[in-house]
Amino acid sequence: MSLAEPNDTLAAAPIPAAPGRKKFGATVTRAAIPAVNGSLYAARTKIQPQAVRGTFRTVKWALLALTLGIYYLVPFIRWNRGLGEPSQAVLLDLDRGRFYFFSIELWPQDVTYVMGLLILAAFALFLMNAVAGRVWCGYLCPQTVWTDLFMAVERVIEGDRRARLKLDAAPWSVEKVVLRSLKHTIWLMIAWWTGGAWVLYFADAPTLVIELATFQASPAAYLAILTLTATTYTLAGHMREQVCTYMCPWPRIQGALTDEHSLNILYRSDRGEPRTPVKRATALRAAGRPAGDCVDCFACVAACPAGIDIRDGLQMDCIQCGLCADACDTVMGKLGRPGGLIGYDTEANCRSRARGKPPVSRVLRPRTVLYGVLVAGVGGGMLYGLATRSFTGLSVIHDRNPLFVTLSDGSVRNGYTVRLINKRPEERRFSLSVDGLADARVEVVGGTPGDMPVPSDSTQEFRVLVFAPAGTRPEASVPLSFRIADPTTGETARAQDTFKAP
Amino acid sequence: MADSAHPGKSTAGPETTGHEWDGIAEYNNPLPRWWLYGLYATIVWAFGYWIAYPAWPLVSGYTGGVLGYSQRETVLSEVEAVRRERGARGQTHLASASVAEIRADPALLRLALATGKAAFGDNCAGCHGSSATGRTGYPNLQDDDWLWGGTAEEIERTIRYGARSGHGEAHVGDMPAFGRDGVLARAEVEAVTSYVLALSGRPGIAGASPEKGAEVFAGNCAGCHGERAKGNPEMGAPDLTDPIWLYGSSPEQVAATVTNGRKGVMPAWEGRLDQATIKSLAIYVHGLGGGK
Ligand code: SF4
Ligand code: SF4
C-alpha cells in the first residue's frame, strides 16, 4: 500500500477534501494522511542491542580499554619536578592556578594554550569528519565509551538481547529483582569510580585517595564525585543514545561537515537491493535475474545501539560505530557471501557503482586539505609557542595620578608598578635597568634595582621610581624601556613605558 | 515510496500531526517524553526555590525565603573571616614592630604598603586627594617637600599626633598675621613677598623692591624660616627657596599669607586608628616616593 491509496480507517474521518490540491498531481490526498494517532511526547523505546563480533567490535574494545585506562590511571603517573613542587605528571592545581602536564607547566596567563587546544580539537574533529565521518562519535566520545561499558555489564548480568527483552516483559520476580539490583549496583560503582578518578586530576592522587577513603577530603571533592556519579549513571546507564540524538549538538552540524566523498559506515545499497530472501535470491540468480545481497534479516538493526536501520541511509542518530557492519558480515559469512555489505564507503562510490562505473575515491579534497592545513598550522604554532616560552616576565604600569611629580630641587619623578614573573621552580634575583632617559636614577621602594628577589614559581610586585635629575629638561613624554635580567641564567625580559614630564 | 524498501515501517507512511497546508503535511516527530518531564521538574523546582530562597520583590523589601539565606551576609562574614585571619598573621606584627623594623622586612613591608594604601583611601584622601597629590592648603605627599619632616618616623609622628590638632604631642607652629596685626605695613608686606618669590625665581609685585624685602625678612621671618629661608621642620616653617608652595605661588596668594597668617590643621589619628594602621600609613606615604 502506498501513500496514494486511501487509508481505510481515516477515509471515514470527516475531513473535507480541499479542491485544487490535485492540480499539482499530488499523490497525497487528505484522506491518505494519517491523523494524529500518537502523543506529542513519545516515551523512549528501549533499545536492547544484540552482541556482535567482528573487526569494529574488536577495535571498539581496544579503544575502550585504552581510553578508560588513560582516564583512570593518568593521575597516578609521577613526575619529578624538584623539591616542593608537585610530583604528579598531570595536575590541575586550581588553588595556585597552575596546570602541570608532564614537563609543561602552564600559568593562568598561558590560557591561550587551552584556547589553542580547543581550536585544534575543533579543526581535528572537522578533519576527521571530512575524511571518515563520525569516527569520534563511534569510538572515542566519552558518552559512547561509557555507554558501551555499561552495556557490556548489562549483557554479562542479564544476558544478550533476547534474554533482556524477555526479562523486560517478565513480571517482577525474585530473579528479576536480583538481576536488576546487581546491574544498577555495578553501574553505580563504575560511575562512582569515574567521579573519583576525575577529582584525582585536581590534587595529589595517592594522598587524595587516602583522604577520600578516610573521609578527610574536602566537601568539594565529595560533591564533585557525587555529581559525576549521578551524571555518569544517568547518561551512560539510562539516557544512552538519547544523549547523542537529542542533547549533543555534534550530529546537527554533521551535514555541513560531511560530503559525498566522506567515508561513512553505510549500507551499500547498490549491492544490497533489491532485498531478497536467500532461497529466492538463489533462484533469481540461477535465472540470471538481479538479486540483492541483503537478506532482510534485521541483524544490523538488532545490533545497532542507536536503534536505527542503517539501510535507510545516513541518519542523524547513527554514531558510526560499525557494529551493524560486524553483524552483517557475520550473516554474509554464514551465507558464504563476501562481507562488507555494510562498511566504510562513500556516497559517491555507491552512486558511481550503481551506475556501473568504477568507484571514485577522493581523500584529498579542498576541505580535507584546508582542515589539514589548519590543524597543522594551529598545532605548529602552539608547539613553537611552547618551545620558545619564556620563564621570565615583566609588566609595567605607569602611575595614573600624578603622571609626574616635581621635586623641591626641580627634578622630575615618575612612579611605576612593576611586576616581575618567575616561572622557574627556584627563587631568582633579578636586576632592573631602565633605558631611554639620560642620567635617569632608578629607585625601588623597599629594595634595590640591582637585586630584586622573586620567590620560586610566582610573581612579585615592586614600586619603582624613576628620576630625571634637575636641570635636564626631558620632553613631555619620553619612551622608556624597562629590562630585567637574571645574572645567573642570563635570561632577560623587557617592557616599554613612558616617562612623563611637565 | 516502495514498500519493500522499508519493511519495518508502517505501511501507512510516516505519522503526521494531521496539519496540512497546500498539500504539505507535517510529520509528527514527537518530543521525547523525559524532556517534557524535565520541564515539569523545573517548574516544581521553581516553586520550591521561591519558598526556600529570597525571590519576590515586595513594595518595600522582598520575600525572605524560609532558609534565611542572604548573599550579603555571606559576603560580610567572609570578609570578616579574611580580616581576622590577616590580623592573626600580620597586623599584630605590624602593631608591635617599629616603622624601621617593618621597613627592613620585605614581607612586612609589603603588608604595610597594602594596608596603608587602603587606609589612605579611607582616611586621608578626603584632604590629600586619592593620589596624595594634595591641593592648595593641603600638602602634596608625593613630592619631597615636608613641613614637619619627611623621614618615615617623622611622618608617623605627624599622622599620630597631627599638627595644631589640640593633641598634647601635636606639632605646633605659628605663621603670624603680619599685616592684619599691624606688625608690617602694606609696603613691607609687598616687599617681603617680592623677596621670597625671587628666592625660587618667581616674579614679585611690580614696584616692590626685593632688597627692601630682604631686610624685612631678616627682621621678621628668619626666626622661623631661617636666615637663608630654608625652612624649619621643628616649627613647620616651609622652605621658601624651593618651587613648591602650599598656599599658592602667585604674588597675591603669598601676600595674603604674609598678611593673614596660616594655621593649617592636620588631625591627630591616634585613638582613631590602630597602631598597625598608623604605621602602615606612614610607610605607605613615605613609599610614595618623596620620603627622605
Ligand atoms: S547504524 Fe550501524 S554504525 Fe550507525 S549507530 Fe547503528 S550500529 Fe552503529
Ligand atoms: S544484516 Fe545485512 S543482510 Fe541482514 S538486514 Fe542488515 S544489511 Fe541486510
PDB file of C-alpha atoms in Angstrom, chain A residues 131-297:
ATOM      1  CA  VAL A 131      37.740  12.105   5.908  1.00  0.00           C
ATOM      2  CA  ALA A 132      35.865   9.448   7.817  1.00  0.00           C
ATOM      3  CA  GLY A 133      32.602  10.731   9.217  1.00  0.00           C
ATOM      4  CA  ARG A 134      31.819  10.470  12.887  1.00  0.00           C
ATOM      5  CA  VAL A 135      34.723   8.294  13.938  1.00  0.00           C
ATOM      6  CA  TRP A 136      34.898  10.388  17.093  1.00  0.00           C
ATOM      7  CA  CYS A 137      31.291   9.577  17.961  1.00  0.00           C
ATOM      8  CA  GLY A 138      31.603   5.889  17.251  1.00  0.00           C
ATOM      9  CA  TYR A 139      34.839   5.128  19.030  1.00  0.00           C
ATOM     10  CA  LEU A 140      36.203   7.885  21.235  1.00  0.00           C
ATOM     11  CA  CYS A 141      33.404  10.039  22.580  1.00  0.00           C
ATOM     12  CA  PRO A 142      33.147   9.518  26.359  1.00  0.00           C
ATOM     13  CA  GLN A 143      29.401   9.078  26.039  1.00  0.00           C
ATOM     14  CA  THR A 144      29.974   6.220  23.594  1.00  0.00           C
ATOM     15  CA  VAL A 145      32.759   4.643  25.612  1.00  0.00           C
ATOM     16  CA  TRP A 146      30.942   4.640  28.942  1.00  0.00           C
ATOM     17  CA  THR A 147      27.653   3.581  27.371  1.00  0.00           C
ATOM     18  CA  ASP A 148      29.478   0.683  25.750  1.00  0.00           C
ATOM     19  CA  LEU A 149      30.962  -0.266  29.113  1.00  0.00           C
ATOM     20  CA  PHE A 150      27.594  -0.085  30.836  1.00  0.00           C
ATOM     21  CA  MET A 151      26.024  -2.181  28.066  1.00  0.00           C
ATOM     22  CA  ALA A 152      28.733  -4.785  28.484  1.00  0.00           C
ATOM     23  CA  VAL A 153      27.940  -5.003  32.196  1.00  0.00           C
ATOM     24  CA  GLU A 154      24.265  -5.284  31.397  1.00  0.00           C
ATOM     25  CA  ARG A 155      24.950  -8.071  28.920  1.00  0.00           C
ATOM     26  CA  VAL A 156      27.037 -10.058  31.383  1.00  0.00           C
ATOM     27  CA  ILE A 157      24.376  -9.869  34.074  1.00  0.00           C
ATOM     28  CA  GLU A 158      21.091 -10.001  32.191  1.00  0.00           C
ATOM     29  CA  GLY A 159      22.158 -11.861  29.079  1.00  0.00           C
ATOM     30  CA  ASP A 160      22.031 -10.855  25.446  1.00  0.00           C
ATOM     31  CA  ARG A 161      19.242  -9.092  23.548  1.00  0.00           C
ATOM     32  CA  ARG A 162      16.669 -11.886  23.659  1.00  0.00           C
ATOM     33  CA  ALA A 163      17.131 -12.596  27.337  1.00  0.00           C
ATOM     34  CA  ARG A 164      16.913  -8.901  28.165  1.00  0.00           C
ATOM     35  CA  LEU A 165      13.761  -8.401  26.101  1.00  0.00           C
ATOM     36  CA  LYS A 166      12.254 -11.369  27.920  1.00  0.00           C
ATOM     37  CA  LEU A 167      13.322 -10.003  31.261  1.00  0.00           C
ATOM     38  CA  ASP A 168      11.799  -6.622  30.404  1.00  0.00           C
ATOM     39  CA  ALA A 169       8.496  -8.251  29.581  1.00  0.00           C
ATOM     40  CA  ALA A 170       8.511 -10.613  32.558  1.00  0.00           C
ATOM     41  CA  PRO A 171       6.625  -9.691  35.721  1.00  0.00           C
ATOM     42  CA  TRP A 172       8.674  -8.787  38.766  1.00  0.00           C
ATOM     43  CA  SER A 173      10.150 -11.865  40.363  1.00  0.00           C
ATOM     44  CA  VAL A 174      12.943 -12.534  42.810  1.00  0.00           C
ATOM     45  CA  GLU A 175      15.256 -13.300  39.936  1.00  0.00           C
ATOM     46  CA  LYS A 176      14.391 -10.085  38.139  1.00  0.00           C
ATOM     47  CA  VAL A 177      14.883  -8.022  41.283  1.00  0.00           C
ATOM     48  CA  VAL A 178      18.240  -9.667  41.950  1.00  0.00           C
ATOM     49  CA  LEU A 179      19.482  -9.191  38.393  1.00  0.00           C
ATOM     50  CA  ARG A 180      18.328  -5.601  38.195  1.00  0.00           C
ATOM     51  CA  SER A 181      19.778  -4.608  41.575  1.00  0.00           C
ATOM     52  CA  LEU A 182      23.063  -6.256  40.706  1.00  0.00           C
ATOM     53  CA  LYS A 183      23.220  -4.347  37.434  1.00  0.00           C
ATOM     54  CA  HIS A 184      22.446  -0.989  38.989  1.00  0.00           C
ATOM     55  CA  THR A 185      24.894  -1.589  41.824  1.00  0.00           C
ATOM     56  CA  ILE A 186      27.722  -2.299  39.417  1.00  0.00           C
ATOM     57  CA  TRP A 187      26.724   0.672  37.267  1.00  0.00           C
ATOM     58  CA  LEU A 188      26.799   2.907  40.319  1.00  0.00           C
ATOM     59  CA  MET A 189      30.190   1.538  41.320  1.00  0.00           C
ATOM     60  CA  ILE A 190      31.635   2.305  37.894  1.00  0.00           C
ATOM     61  CA  ALA A 191      30.024   5.741  37.989  1.00  0.00           C
ATOM     62  CA  TRP A 192      31.499   6.353  41.435  1.00  0.00           C
ATOM     63  CA  TRP A 193      34.960   5.429  40.195  1.00  0.00           C
ATOM     64  CA  THR A 194      34.507   7.681  37.222  1.00  0.00           C
ATOM     65  CA  GLY A 195      33.794  10.618  39.517  1.00  0.00           C
ATOM     66  CA  GLY A 196      36.568   9.552  41.853  1.00  0.00           C
ATOM     67  CA  ALA A 197      39.136   9.467  39.077  1.00  0.00           C
ATOM     68  CA  TRP A 198      38.068  12.944  37.978  1.00  0.00           C
ATOM     69  CA  VAL A 199      38.913  14.653  41.243  1.00  0.00           C
ATOM     70  CA  LEU A 200      42.319  12.967  41.282  1.00  0.00           C
ATOM     71  CA  TYR A 201      43.363  15.297  38.479  1.00  0.00           C
ATOM     72  CA  PHE A 202      42.997  18.249  40.835  1.00  0.00           C
ATOM     73  CA  ALA A 203      45.155  17.154  43.758  1.00  0.00           C
ATOM     74  CA  ASP A 204      47.956  14.753  44.577  1.00  0.00           C
ATOM     75  CA  ALA A 205      46.274  11.455  43.674  1.00  0.00           C
ATOM     76  CA  PRO A 206      47.713   9.000  46.247  1.00  0.00           C
ATOM     77  CA  THR A 207      47.152  11.486  49.080  1.00  0.00           C
ATOM     78  CA  LEU A 208      43.645  12.247  47.933  1.00  0.00           C
ATOM     79  CA  VAL A 209      42.742   8.568  47.641  1.00  0.00           C
ATOM     80  CA  ILE A 210      43.674   8.091  51.296  1.00  0.00           C
ATOM     81  CA  GLU A 211      41.834  11.255  52.311  1.00  0.00           C
ATOM     82  CA  LEU A 212      38.759  10.161  50.394  1.00  0.00           C
ATOM     83  CA  ALA A 213      38.820   6.741  51.977  1.00  0.00           C
ATOM     84  CA  THR A 214      39.187   8.143  55.497  1.00  0.00           C
ATOM     85  CA  PHE A 215      36.559  10.833  54.904  1.00  0.00           C
ATOM     86  CA  GLN A 216      39.011  13.668  55.306  1.00  0.00           C
ATOM     87  CA  ALA A 217      38.868  15.104  51.813  1.00  0.00           C
ATOM     88  CA  SER A 218      37.209  18.455  51.230  1.00  0.00           C
ATOM     89  CA  PRO A 219      33.424  18.574  50.780  1.00  0.00           C
ATOM     90  CA  ALA A 220      34.048  19.949  47.280  1.00  0.00           C
ATOM     91  CA  ALA A 221      35.775  16.683  46.340  1.00  0.00           C
ATOM     92  CA  TYR A 222      32.866  14.583  47.571  1.00  0.00           C
ATOM     93  CA  LEU A 223      30.397  16.857  45.856  1.00  0.00           C
ATOM     94  CA  ALA A 224      32.301  16.589  42.566  1.00  0.00           C
ATOM     95  CA  ILE A 225      32.362  12.812  42.868  1.00  0.00           C
ATOM     96  CA  LEU A 226      28.661  12.687  43.663  1.00  0.00           C
ATOM     97  CA  THR A 227      27.805  14.893  40.708  1.00  0.00           C
ATOM     98  CA  LEU A 228      29.885  12.837  38.311  1.00  0.00           C
ATOM     99  CA  THR A 229      28.497   9.617  39.718  1.00  0.00           C
ATOM    100  CA  ALA A 230      24.995  10.872  39.088  1.00  0.00           C
ATOM    101  CA  THR A 231      25.711  12.116  35.575  1.00  0.00           C
ATOM    102  CA  THR A 232      27.669   9.013  34.542  1.00  0.00           C
ATOM    103  CA  TYR A 233      24.971   6.714  35.888  1.00  0.00           C
ATOM    104  CA  THR A 234      22.191   8.675  34.222  1.00  0.00           C
ATOM    105  CA  LEU A 235      23.878   9.386  30.896  1.00  0.00           C
ATOM    106  CA  ALA A 236      25.580   6.041  30.316  1.00  0.00           C
ATOM    107  CA  GLY A 237      23.053   3.842  32.095  1.00  0.00           C
ATOM    108  CA  HIS A 238      19.727   5.398  31.198  1.00  0.00           C
ATOM    109  CA  MET A 239      19.970   8.092  28.541  1.00  0.00           C
ATOM    110  CA  ARG A 240      22.413   6.381  26.175  1.00  0.00           C
ATOM    111  CA  GLU A 241      21.612   7.093  22.510  1.00  0.00           C
ATOM    112  CA  GLN A 242      19.255   9.898  23.567  1.00  0.00           C
ATOM    113  CA  VAL A 243      22.267  11.961  24.569  1.00  0.00           C
ATOM    114  CA  CYS A 244      23.592  11.640  21.012  1.00  0.00           C
ATOM    115  CA  THR A 245      20.275  12.257  19.328  1.00  0.00           C
ATOM    116  CA  TYR A 246      18.762  14.995  21.442  1.00  0.00           C
ATOM    117  CA  MET A 247      21.416  16.564  23.648  1.00  0.00           C
ATOM    118  CA  CYS A 248      24.594  16.607  21.607  1.00  0.00           C
ATOM    119  CA  PRO A 249      24.975  19.424  19.066  1.00  0.00           C
ATOM    120  CA  TRP A 250      27.517  17.497  17.034  1.00  0.00           C
ATOM    121  CA  PRO A 251      25.100  15.378  14.943  1.00  0.00           C
ATOM    122  CA  ARG A 252      23.260  18.561  13.987  1.00  0.00           C
ATOM    123  CA  ILE A 253      26.237  20.042  12.179  1.00  0.00           C
ATOM    124  CA  GLN A 254      27.304  16.792  10.571  1.00  0.00           C
ATOM    125  CA  GLY A 255      25.568  17.649   7.348  1.00  0.00           C
ATOM    126  CA  ALA A 256      27.736  20.697   6.878  1.00  0.00           C
ATOM    127  CA  LEU A 257      30.967  18.816   7.505  1.00  0.00           C
ATOM    128  CA  THR A 258      30.375  15.674   5.539  1.00  0.00           C
ATOM    129  CA  ASP A 259      30.161  15.464   1.784  1.00  0.00           C
ATOM    130  CA  GLU A 260      29.639  12.686  -0.707  1.00  0.00           C
ATOM    131  CA  HIS A 261      33.347  11.820  -0.594  1.00  0.00           C
ATOM    132  CA  SER A 262      33.498  11.313   3.158  1.00  0.00           C
ATOM    133  CA  LEU A 263      33.915   7.773   4.327  1.00  0.00           C
ATOM    134  CA  ASN A 264      30.979   6.620   6.391  1.00  0.00           C
ATOM    135  CA  ILE A 265      29.628   3.380   7.676  1.00  0.00           C
ATOM    136  CA  LEU A 266      26.926   2.829   5.112  1.00  0.00           C
ATOM    137  CA  TYR A 267      24.779   0.199   3.550  1.00  0.00           C
ATOM    138  CA  ARG A 268      25.973  -0.428   0.009  1.00  0.00           C
ATOM    139  CA  SER A 269      22.523  -0.226  -1.488  1.00  0.00           C
ATOM    140  CA  ASP A 270      23.913  -0.821  -4.964  1.00  0.00           C
ATOM    141  CA  ARG A 271      24.852  -4.295  -3.818  1.00  0.00           C
ATOM    142  CA  GLY A 272      22.097  -4.982  -1.291  1.00  0.00           C
ATOM    143  CA  GLU A 273      18.993  -4.032  -3.237  1.00  0.00           C
ATOM    144  CA  PRO A 274      16.580  -5.406  -4.028  1.00  0.00           C
ATOM    145  CA  ARG A 275      16.367  -7.291  -0.737  1.00  0.00           C
ATOM    146  CA  THR A 276      15.610 -10.904  -1.382  1.00  0.00           C
ATOM    147  CA  PRO A 277      15.248 -13.906   0.907  1.00  0.00           C
ATOM    148  CA  VAL A 278      18.076 -16.429   0.500  1.00  0.00           C
ATOM    149  CA  LYS A 279      16.192 -19.059  -1.399  1.00  0.00           C
ATOM    150  CA  ARG A 280      14.617 -16.630  -3.812  1.00  0.00           C
ATOM    151  CA  ALA A 281      17.925 -14.984  -4.405  1.00  0.00           C
ATOM    152  CA  THR A 282      19.472 -18.279  -5.403  1.00  0.00           C
ATOM    153  CA  ALA A 283      16.604 -18.911  -7.741  1.00  0.00           C
ATOM    154  CA  LEU A 284      16.770 -15.438  -9.221  1.00  0.00           C
ATOM    155  CA  ARG A 285      20.493 -15.592  -9.732  1.00  0.00           C
ATOM    156  CA  ALA A 286      20.161 -19.002 -11.337  1.00  0.00           C
ATOM    157  CA  ALA A 287      17.674 -17.472 -13.716  1.00  0.00           C
ATOM    158  CA  GLY A 288      20.114 -14.708 -14.455  1.00  0.00           C
ATOM    159  CA  ARG A 289      17.947 -12.054 -12.818  1.00  0.00           C
ATOM    160  CA  PRO A 290      19.255  -9.479 -10.394  1.00  0.00           C
ATOM    161  CA  ALA A 291      19.013 -10.181  -6.704  1.00  0.00           C
ATOM    162  CA  GLY A 292      20.385  -8.041  -3.878  1.00  0.00           C
ATOM    163  CA  ASP A 293      22.675  -9.380  -1.218  1.00  0.00           C
ATOM    164  CA  CYS A 294      20.614  -8.152   1.694  1.00  0.00           C
ATOM    165  CA  VAL A 295      18.527 -10.987   3.046  1.00  0.00           C
ATOM    166  CA  ASP A 296      16.461  -8.660   5.202  1.00  0.00           C
ATOM    167  CA  CYS A 297      17.446 -10.490   8.349  1.00  0.00           C
TER     168      CYS A 297
END
